[in-house]
Coordinates of C-alpha atoms in Angstrom, one line a residue:
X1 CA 106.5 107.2 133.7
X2 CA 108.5 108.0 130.3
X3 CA 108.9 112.5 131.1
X4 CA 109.8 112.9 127.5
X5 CA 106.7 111.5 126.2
X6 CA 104.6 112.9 128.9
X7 CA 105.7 116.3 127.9
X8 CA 105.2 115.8 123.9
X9 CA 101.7 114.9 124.8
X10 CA 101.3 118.0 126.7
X11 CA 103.0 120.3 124.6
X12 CA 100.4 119.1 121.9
X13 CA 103.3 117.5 119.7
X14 CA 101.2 114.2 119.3
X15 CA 99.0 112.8 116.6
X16 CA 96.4 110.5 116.2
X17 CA 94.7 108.2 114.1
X18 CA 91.5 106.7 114.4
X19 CA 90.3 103.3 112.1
X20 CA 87.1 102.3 111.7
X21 CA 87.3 98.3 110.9
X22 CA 84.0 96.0 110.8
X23 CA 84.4 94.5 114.4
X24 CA 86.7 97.2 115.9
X25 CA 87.4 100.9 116.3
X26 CA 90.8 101.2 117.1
X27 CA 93.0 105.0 118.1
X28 CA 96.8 105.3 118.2
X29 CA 98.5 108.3 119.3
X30 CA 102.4 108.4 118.4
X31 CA 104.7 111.0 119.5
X32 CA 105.0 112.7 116.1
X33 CA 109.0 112.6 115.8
X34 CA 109.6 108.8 116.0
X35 CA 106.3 108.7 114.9
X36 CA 106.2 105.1 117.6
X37 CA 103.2 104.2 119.1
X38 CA 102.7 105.5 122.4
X39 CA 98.9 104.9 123.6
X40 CA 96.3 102.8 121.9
X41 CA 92.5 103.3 122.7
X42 CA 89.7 100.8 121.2
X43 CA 85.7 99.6 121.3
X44 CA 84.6 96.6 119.8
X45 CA 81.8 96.7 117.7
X46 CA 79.3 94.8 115.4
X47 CA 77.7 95.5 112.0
X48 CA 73.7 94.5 111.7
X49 CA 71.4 92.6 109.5
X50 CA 68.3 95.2 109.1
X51 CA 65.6 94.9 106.2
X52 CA 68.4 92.3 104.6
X53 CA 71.1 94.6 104.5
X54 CA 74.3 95.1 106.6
X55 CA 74.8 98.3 108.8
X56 CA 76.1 100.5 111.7
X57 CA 73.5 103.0 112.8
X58 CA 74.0 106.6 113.4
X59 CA 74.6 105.9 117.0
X60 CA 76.9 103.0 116.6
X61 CA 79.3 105.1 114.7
X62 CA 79.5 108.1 116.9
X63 CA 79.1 106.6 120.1
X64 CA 81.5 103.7 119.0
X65 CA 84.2 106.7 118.6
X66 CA 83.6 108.1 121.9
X67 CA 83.9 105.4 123.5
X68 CA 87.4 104.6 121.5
X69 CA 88.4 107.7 122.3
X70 CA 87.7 108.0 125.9
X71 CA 89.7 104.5 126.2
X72 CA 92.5 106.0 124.9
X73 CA 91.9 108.9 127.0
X74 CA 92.4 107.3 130.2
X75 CA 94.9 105.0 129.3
X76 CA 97.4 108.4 128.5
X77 CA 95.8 109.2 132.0
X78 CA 96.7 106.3 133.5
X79 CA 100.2 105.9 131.8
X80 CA 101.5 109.6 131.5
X81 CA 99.4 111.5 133.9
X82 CA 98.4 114.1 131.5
X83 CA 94.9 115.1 129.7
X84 CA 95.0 115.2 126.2
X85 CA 93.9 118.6 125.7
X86 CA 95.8 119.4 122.1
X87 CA 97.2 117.7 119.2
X88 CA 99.5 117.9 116.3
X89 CA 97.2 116.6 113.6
X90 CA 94.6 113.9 113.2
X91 CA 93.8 111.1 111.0
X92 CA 90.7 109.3 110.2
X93 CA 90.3 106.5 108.4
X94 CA 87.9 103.4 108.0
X95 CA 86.3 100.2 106.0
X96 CA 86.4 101.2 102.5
X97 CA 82.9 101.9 99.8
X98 CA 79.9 101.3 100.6
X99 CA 76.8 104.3 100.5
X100 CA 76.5 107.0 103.1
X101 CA 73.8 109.8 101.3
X102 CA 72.8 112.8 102.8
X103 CA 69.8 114.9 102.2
X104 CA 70.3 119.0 102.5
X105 CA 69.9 119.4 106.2
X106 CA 72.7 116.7 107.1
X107 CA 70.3 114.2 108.0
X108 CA 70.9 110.5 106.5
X109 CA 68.7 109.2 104.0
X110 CA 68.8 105.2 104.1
X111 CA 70.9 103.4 107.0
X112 CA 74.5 103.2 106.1
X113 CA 75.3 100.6 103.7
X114 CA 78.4 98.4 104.1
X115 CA 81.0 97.3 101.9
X116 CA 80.0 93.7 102.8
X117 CA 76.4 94.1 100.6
X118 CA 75.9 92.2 97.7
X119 CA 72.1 93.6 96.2
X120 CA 74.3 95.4 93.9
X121 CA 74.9 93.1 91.5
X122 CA 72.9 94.3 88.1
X123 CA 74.3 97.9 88.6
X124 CA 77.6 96.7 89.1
X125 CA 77.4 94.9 86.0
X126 CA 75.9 97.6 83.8
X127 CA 78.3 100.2 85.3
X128 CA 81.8 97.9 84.2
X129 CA 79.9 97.8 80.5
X130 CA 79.5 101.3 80.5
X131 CA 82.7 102.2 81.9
X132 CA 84.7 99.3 80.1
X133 CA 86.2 99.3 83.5
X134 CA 85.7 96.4 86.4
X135 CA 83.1 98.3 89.1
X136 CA 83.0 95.9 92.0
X137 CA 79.5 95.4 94.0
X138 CA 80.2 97.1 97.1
X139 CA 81.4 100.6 95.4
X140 CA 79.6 103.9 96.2
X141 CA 78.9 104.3 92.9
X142 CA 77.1 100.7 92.4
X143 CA 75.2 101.5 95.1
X144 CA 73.8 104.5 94.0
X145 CA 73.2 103.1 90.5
X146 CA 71.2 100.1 92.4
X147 CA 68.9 102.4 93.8
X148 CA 68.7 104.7 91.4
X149 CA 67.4 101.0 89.4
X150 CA 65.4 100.1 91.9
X151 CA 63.4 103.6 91.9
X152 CA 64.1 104.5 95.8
X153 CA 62.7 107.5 96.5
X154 CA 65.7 109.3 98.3
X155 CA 67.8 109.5 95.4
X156 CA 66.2 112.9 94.7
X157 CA 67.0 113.7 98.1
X158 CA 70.8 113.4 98.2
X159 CA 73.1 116.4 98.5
X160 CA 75.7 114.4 99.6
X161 CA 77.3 111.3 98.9
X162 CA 80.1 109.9 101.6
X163 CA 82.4 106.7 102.5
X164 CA 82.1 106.3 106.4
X165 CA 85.4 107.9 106.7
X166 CA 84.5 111.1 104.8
X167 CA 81.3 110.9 107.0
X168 CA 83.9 110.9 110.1
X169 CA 85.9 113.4 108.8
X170 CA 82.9 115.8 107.7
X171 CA 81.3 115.7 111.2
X172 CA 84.8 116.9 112.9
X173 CA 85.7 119.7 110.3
X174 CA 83.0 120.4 108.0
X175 CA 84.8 119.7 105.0
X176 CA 83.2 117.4 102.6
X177 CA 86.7 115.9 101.3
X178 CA 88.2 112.2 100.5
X179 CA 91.3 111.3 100.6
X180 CA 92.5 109.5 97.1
X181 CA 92.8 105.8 98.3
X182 CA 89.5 106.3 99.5
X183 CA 87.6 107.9 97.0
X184 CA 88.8 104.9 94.4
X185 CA 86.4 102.5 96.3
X186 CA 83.7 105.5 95.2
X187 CA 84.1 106.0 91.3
X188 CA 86.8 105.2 89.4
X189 CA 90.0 107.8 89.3
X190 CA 92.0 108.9 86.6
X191 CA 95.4 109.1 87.7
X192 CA 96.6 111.6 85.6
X193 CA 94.6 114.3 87.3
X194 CA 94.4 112.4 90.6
X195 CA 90.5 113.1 90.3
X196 CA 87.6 111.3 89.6
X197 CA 86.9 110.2 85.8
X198 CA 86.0 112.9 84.1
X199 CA 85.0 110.9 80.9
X200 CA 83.4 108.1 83.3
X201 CA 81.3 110.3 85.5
X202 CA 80.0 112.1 82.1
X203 CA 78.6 108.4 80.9
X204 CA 77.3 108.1 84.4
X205 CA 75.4 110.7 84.4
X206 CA 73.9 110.5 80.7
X207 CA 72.4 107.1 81.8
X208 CA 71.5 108.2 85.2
X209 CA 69.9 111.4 84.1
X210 CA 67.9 108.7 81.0
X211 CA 66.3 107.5 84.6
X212 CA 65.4 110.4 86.3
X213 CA 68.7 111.3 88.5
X214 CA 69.5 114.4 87.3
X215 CA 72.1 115.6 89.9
X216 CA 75.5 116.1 89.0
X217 CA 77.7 114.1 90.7
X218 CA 80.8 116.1 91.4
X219 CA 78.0 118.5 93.3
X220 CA 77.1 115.4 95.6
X221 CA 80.5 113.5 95.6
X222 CA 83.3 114.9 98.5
X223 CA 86.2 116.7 96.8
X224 CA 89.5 114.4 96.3
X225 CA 92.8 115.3 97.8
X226 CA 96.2 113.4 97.9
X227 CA 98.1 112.5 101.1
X228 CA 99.9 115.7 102.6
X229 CA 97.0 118.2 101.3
X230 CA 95.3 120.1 103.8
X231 CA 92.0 118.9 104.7
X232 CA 90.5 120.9 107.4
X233 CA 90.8 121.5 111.1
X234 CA 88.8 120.1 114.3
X235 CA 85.9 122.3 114.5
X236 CA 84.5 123.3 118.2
X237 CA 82.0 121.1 117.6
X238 CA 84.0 118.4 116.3
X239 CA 86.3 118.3 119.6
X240 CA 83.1 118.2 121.2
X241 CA 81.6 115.3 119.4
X242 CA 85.3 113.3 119.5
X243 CA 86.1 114.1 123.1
X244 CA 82.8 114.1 125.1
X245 CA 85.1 114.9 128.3
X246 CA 85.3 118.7 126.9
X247 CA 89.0 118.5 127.1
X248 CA 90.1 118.1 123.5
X249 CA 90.9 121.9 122.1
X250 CA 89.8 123.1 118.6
X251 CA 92.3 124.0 115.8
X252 CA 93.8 120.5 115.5
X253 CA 95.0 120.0 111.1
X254 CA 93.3 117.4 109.8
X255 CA 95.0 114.7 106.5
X256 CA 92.5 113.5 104.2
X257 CA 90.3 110.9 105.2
X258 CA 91.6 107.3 103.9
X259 CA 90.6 103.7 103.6
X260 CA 91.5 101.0 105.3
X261 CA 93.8 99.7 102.5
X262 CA 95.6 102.6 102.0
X263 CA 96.5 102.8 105.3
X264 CA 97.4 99.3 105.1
X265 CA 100.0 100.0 102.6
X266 CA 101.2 103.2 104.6
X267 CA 101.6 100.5 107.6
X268 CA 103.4 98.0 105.9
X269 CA 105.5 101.2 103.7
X270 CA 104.0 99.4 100.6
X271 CA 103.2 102.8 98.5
X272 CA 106.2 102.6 95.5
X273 CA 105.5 100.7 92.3
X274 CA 106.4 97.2 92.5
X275 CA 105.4 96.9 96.4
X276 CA 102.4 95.1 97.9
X277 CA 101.0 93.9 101.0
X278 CA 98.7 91.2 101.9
X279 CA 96.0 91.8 104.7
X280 CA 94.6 87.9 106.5
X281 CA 92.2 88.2 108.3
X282 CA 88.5 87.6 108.8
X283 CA 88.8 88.6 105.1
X284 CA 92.0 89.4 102.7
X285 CA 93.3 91.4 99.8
X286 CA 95.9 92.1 98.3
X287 CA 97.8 95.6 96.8
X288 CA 99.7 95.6 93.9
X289 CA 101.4 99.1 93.1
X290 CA 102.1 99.0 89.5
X291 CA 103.8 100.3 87.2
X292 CA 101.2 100.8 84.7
X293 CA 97.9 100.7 84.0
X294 CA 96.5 96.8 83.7
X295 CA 95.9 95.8 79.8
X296 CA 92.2 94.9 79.9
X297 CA 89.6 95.2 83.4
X298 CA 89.4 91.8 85.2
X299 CA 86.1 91.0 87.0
X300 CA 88.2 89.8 89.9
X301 CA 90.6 92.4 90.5
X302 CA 89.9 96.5 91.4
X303 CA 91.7 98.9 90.4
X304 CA 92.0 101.6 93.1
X305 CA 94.8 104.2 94.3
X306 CA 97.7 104.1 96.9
X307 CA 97.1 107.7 99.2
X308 CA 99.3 109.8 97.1
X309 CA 98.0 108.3 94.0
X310 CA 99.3 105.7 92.3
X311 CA 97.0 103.0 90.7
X312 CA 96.9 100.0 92.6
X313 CA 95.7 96.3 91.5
X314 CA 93.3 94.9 94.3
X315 CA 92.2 91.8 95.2
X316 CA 89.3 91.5 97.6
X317 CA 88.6 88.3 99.0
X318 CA 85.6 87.8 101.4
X319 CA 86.6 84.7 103.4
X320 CA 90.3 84.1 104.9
X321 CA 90.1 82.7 107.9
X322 CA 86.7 82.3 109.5
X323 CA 86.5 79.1 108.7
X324 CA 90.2 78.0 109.7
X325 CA 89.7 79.3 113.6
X326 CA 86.3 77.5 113.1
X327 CA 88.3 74.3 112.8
X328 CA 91.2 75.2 115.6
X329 CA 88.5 76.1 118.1
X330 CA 87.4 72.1 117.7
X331 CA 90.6 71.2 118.6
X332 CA 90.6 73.3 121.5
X333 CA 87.6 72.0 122.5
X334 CA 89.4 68.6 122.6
X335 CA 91.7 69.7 124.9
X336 CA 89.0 70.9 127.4
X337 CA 87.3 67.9 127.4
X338 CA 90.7 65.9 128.1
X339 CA 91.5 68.2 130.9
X340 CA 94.3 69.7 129.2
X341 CA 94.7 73.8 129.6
X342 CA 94.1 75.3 126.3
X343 CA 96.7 78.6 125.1
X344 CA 95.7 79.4 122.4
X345 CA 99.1 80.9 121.3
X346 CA 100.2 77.4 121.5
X347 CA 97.2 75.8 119.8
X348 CA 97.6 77.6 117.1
X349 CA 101.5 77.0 116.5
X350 CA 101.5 73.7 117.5
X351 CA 98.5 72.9 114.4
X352 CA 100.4 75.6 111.9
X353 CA 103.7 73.5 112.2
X354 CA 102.5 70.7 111.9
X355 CA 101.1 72.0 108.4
X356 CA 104.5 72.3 107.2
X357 CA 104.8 68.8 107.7
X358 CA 102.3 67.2 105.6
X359 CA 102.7 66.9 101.6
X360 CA 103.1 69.6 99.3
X361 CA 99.6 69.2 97.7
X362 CA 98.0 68.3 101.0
X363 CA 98.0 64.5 100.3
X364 CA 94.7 65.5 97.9
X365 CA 92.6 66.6 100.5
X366 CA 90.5 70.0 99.3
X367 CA 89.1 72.4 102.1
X368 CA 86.5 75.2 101.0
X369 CA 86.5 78.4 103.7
X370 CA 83.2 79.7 102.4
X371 CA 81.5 81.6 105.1
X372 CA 80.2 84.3 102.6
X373 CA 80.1 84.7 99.4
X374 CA 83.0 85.0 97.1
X375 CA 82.6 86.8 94.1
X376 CA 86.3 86.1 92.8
X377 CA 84.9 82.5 92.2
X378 CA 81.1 83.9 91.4
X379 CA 79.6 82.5 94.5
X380 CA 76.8 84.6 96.0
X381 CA 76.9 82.8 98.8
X382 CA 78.7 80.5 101.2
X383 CA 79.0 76.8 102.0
X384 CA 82.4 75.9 104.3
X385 CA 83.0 72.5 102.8
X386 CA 86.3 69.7 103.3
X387 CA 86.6 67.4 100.7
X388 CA 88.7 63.8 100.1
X389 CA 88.8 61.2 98.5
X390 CA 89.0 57.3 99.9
X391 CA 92.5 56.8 98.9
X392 CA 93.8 60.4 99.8
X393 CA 96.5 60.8 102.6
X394 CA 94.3 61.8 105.2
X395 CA 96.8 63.0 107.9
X396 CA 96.5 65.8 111.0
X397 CA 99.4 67.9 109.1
X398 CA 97.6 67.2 105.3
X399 CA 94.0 68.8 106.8
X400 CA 95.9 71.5 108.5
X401 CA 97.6 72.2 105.6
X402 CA 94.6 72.5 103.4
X403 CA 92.8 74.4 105.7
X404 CA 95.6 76.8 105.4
X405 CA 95.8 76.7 101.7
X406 CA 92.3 77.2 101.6
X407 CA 92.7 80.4 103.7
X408 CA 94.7 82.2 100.3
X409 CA 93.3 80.5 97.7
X410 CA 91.3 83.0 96.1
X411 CA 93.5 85.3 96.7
X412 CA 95.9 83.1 94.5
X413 CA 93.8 82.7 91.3
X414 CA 93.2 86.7 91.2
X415 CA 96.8 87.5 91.6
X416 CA 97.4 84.6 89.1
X417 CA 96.5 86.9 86.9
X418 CA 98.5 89.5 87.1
X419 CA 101.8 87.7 87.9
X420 CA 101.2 85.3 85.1
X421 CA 98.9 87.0 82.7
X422 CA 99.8 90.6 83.1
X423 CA 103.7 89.9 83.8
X424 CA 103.4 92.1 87.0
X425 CA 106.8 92.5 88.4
X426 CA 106.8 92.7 92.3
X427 CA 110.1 93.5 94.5
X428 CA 108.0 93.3 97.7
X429 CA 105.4 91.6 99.6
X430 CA 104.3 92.5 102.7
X431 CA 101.9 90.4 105.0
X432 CA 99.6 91.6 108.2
X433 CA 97.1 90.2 109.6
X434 CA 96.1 87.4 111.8
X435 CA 97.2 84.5 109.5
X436 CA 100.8 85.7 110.3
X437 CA 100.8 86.1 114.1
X438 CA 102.0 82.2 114.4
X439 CA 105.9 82.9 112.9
X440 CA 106.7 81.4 109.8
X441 CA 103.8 79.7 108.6
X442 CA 101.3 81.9 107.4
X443 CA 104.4 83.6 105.3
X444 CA 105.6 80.0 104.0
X445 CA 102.3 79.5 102.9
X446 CA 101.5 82.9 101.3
X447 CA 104.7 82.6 99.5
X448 CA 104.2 78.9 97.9
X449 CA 100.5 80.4 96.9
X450 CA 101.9 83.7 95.1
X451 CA 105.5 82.2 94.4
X452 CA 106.9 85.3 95.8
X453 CA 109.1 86.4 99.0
X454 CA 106.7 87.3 101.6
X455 CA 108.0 89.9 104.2
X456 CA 106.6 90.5 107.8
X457 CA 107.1 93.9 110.2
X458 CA 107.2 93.6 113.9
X459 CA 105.5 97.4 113.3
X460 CA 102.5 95.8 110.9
X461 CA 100.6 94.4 114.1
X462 CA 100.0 98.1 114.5
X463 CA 97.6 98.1 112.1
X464 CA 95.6 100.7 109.6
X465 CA 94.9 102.9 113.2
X466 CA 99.0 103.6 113.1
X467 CA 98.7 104.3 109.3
X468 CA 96.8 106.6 109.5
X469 CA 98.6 108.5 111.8
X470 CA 101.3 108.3 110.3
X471 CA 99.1 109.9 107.2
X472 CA 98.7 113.0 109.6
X473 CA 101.8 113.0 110.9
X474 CA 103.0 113.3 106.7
X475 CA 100.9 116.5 106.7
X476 CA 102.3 118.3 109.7
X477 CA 105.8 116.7 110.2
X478 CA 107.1 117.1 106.1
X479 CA 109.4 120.5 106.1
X480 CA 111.0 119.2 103.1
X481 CA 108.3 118.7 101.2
X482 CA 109.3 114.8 100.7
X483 CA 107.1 112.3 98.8
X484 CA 105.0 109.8 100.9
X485 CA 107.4 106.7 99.7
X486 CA 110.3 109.4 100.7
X487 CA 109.0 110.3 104.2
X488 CA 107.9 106.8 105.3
X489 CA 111.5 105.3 104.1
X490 CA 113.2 108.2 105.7
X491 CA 111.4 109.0 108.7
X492 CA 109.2 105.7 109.9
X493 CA 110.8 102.6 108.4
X494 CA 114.6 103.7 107.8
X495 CA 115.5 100.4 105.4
X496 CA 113.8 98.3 107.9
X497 CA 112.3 95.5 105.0
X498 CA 110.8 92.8 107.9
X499 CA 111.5 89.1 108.2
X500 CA 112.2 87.7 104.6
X501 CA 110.6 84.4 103.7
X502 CA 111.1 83.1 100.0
X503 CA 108.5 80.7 98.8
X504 CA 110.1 76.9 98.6
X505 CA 109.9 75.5 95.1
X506 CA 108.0 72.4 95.8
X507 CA 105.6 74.5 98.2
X508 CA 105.1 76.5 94.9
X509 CA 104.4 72.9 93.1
X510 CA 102.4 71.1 95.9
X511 CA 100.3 74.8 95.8
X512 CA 99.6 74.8 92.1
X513 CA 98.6 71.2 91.9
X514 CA 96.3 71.8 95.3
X515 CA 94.9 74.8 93.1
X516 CA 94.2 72.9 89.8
X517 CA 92.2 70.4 92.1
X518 CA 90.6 73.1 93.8
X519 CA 89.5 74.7 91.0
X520 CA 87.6 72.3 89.4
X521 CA 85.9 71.6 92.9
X522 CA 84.5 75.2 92.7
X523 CA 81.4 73.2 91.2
X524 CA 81.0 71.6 94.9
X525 CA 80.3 75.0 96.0
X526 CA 77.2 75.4 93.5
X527 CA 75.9 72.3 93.7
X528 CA 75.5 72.6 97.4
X529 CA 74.3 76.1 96.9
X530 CA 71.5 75.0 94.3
X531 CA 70.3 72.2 96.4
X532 CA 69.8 74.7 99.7
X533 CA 72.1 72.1 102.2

């Protein structure tokens, strides 16, 4: 048993952070000096199809976080032999937009809708007219427009408009508050002020109000603070509801409540201009911190905020790799029926090398990863589809390799456009995320599709859970008053830039021919679509 850490934990020098991601709720408590990892806690969870819309319940989200943080309870328990009974701050964070609205008495109006909805689609459209600003579907404030559209009745109901991290946050302190990061994936900030658009919510409202919503929304939307303000302390009630045990104490500061990009970029120290990271998952995006503002809006890419404000080009992809492990698990199935003991580990490496075998382009071969739709590519919905021709060099390394291009492609033709269009100048990339757990590959790949060195943290793997702790640990551990990209450099990271990989020029080559191809086979997609198979 580590003494020293047992002790920081008891003296109430630790902090936590809790994320909230689609299929898992994750806590990590550090010991608030190093600011290392010392005790994870987490509780696997599940989003729901109800009246044709995706959703956690009420229950799901509260119990979920008991349950995440009684894990982590008894593995301090078990580790350190010590109750968690105070801490030094506390972090919440979760999945980004989507439409939490509250009626006066605190009582949700309509089930919680996710980020991953799409019925959006004609407010989203009006809104980036009116705003001469791209809106994406699954912002807060297309959602609200959608139903203020579609006449629901609990629009006239809402008091209080919330992401599912400011929903979080609310319930432990009271405070109806958003972190920055967060509250661009509600309505569009101006980061001048480092507030919500004045001129944009004044438009909003003049066409809202021309349909009978007449609230204002700065009286409805939480109030928007930048990393390192104060936002609040645990409530009784909120150490109650967190720690069902009774244990936790009261009194505990509070950072803003942040999306799960944002504390992507804290994780992979990604918050200066000219930084980015690249999350590959189940889904992907990328974050571009810029320099300036973009010259036009782009359908394809959102423009959002790092946690201390800074704008920041996204690009949201729905599908990375769904359909890639679809592929790998046949293979494994192979093995099992040969007799041969499947590790996956080694599965997975053995098919990613052999990737970097085949031919640049993929020997012509075309693989499309469409679980879902992709609106990048304007498909509302998805058909996974591999495609060849007779005379294409159909080899085990060529199909990996598409497979794995496929897996970034999307995320390629948005940030085509701003390394090619825009002239975006990037010093760092970042990657985290599943697609890089097998060394090498996933990076080598990333960097032929963006044509720019690609850099991988042993401390990324820690994921948005550890960012956001270290976002409280910023609020409470800053004497000097540092700035974010100061503090992280200084106090987390110290120069410590990952494991370089710079993208080969005829990976860059065999990518942008793969792409062209691709492309064009996008028509595939709504063919297939159109004829229901």
């Amino acid at each position: 048993m580590n003494t020293d850490l047992k002790n920081v934990i008891a003296d109430g020098r630790a902090v936590l952070g809790i994320e909230f991601g689609s299929t898992r709720i994750k806590a990590v408590l550090t010991d608030g000096a190093t600011n290392a990892p010392v005790a994870q806690g987490v509780h696997d969870w599940e989003n729901r199809l109800v009246d044709g819309l995706w959703t956690y319940s009420i229950d799901d989200i509260i119990n979920g976080m008991q349950a995440c943080y009684a894990d982590l309870r008894a593995n301090v328990r078990r580790d350190y032999g010590v109750d968690i009974e105070r801490l030094a701050a506390i972090g919440i964070s979760a999945m980004m937009h989507g439409y939490m609205a509250f009626g006066a008495e605190g009582r949700i109006l309509v089930p919680f809708r996710t980020w991953r909805n799409t019925n959006t689609g004609r407010a989203a459209a009006e809104l980036s007219e009116l705003f001469n600003f791209n809106i994406p579907l699954r912002w807060s404030i297309s959602h609200l427009y959608q139903a203020i559209l579609d006449g629901e009745t609990h629009i006239s109901e809402i008091s209080f408009l919330t992401t599912l991290a400011g929903y979080i946050h609310w319930r432990l302190t009271g405070r109806k508050v958003i972190g920055v990061g967060d509250a661009s994936g509600m309505m569009p900030i101006d980061s001048d002020t480092g507030d919500y658009s004045s001129a944009m919510i004044e438009k909003f409202e003049a066409v809202a109000a021309a349909k009978g919503f007449t609230e204002k929304l700065r009286d409805i939307l939480p109030a928007v603070l930048s990393a390192g303000e104060d936002a609040g302390s645990l409530t009784k009630e909120g150490a109650a509801l967190l720690d069902k045990s009774g244990t936790l104490r009261a009194g505990t500061a509070l950072c803003p409540p942040e999306g799960d990009a944002g504390t992507g970029m804290v994780a992979t120290n990604a918050v200066l201009p000219r930084t980015g990271n690249v999350s590959a998952g189940t889904s992907s995006f990328s974050m571009i911190v810029l320099e300036k503002e973009l010259s036009q809006p782009y359908e394809v890419i959102d423009m959002v905020t790092t946690p201390d404000g800074s704008p920041v080009a996204m690009v949201h992809c729905n599908n990375c790799t769904s359909d890639l492990n679809a592929w790998v698990g046949i293979f494994r199935r192979f093995q099992e029926l040969i007799g041969v003991p499947v590790d996956m580990d080694e599965l997975f490496g053995r098919l990613y090398g052999e990737a970097l075998k085949g031919d640049a382009d993929c020997g012509g071969l075309l693989s499309y990863n469409f679980f879902s739709g992709e609106p990048v590519v304007g498909l509302t919905e998805g058909r996974p589809i591999f495609v060849r021709k007779a005379d294409d060099r159909f080899t085990l390394a060529n199909f990996m390799r598409a497979n794995l291009f496929a897996s970034v492609s999307v995320l390629k033709i948005g940030n085509d456009i701003l390394f090619n269009k825009e002239k975006v100048q990037v010093d760092r990339i970042t990657g985290h995320g599943g697609l890089f757990k097998t060394p090498v590959v996933g990076q080598r790949i990333l960097a032929a599709a963006l044509n720019s060195p690609i850099s991988v943290m042993e401390t990324a793997g820690e994921g948005g859970a550890w960012g956001i702790a270290l976002l409280a640990s910023y609020l409470v551990n800053n004497p000097d008053g540092k700035t974010l990209a100061e503090w992280l450099e200084e106090k987390v990271f110290l120069g410590e830039a990952g494991t370089e990989i710079k993208p080969d020029p005829a990976d860059v080559g065999g990518f942008d021919a793969y792409i062209a191809a691709y492309s064009r086979g996008i028509a595939l997609e709504h063919a297939a679509i159109k004829a229901g198979v």
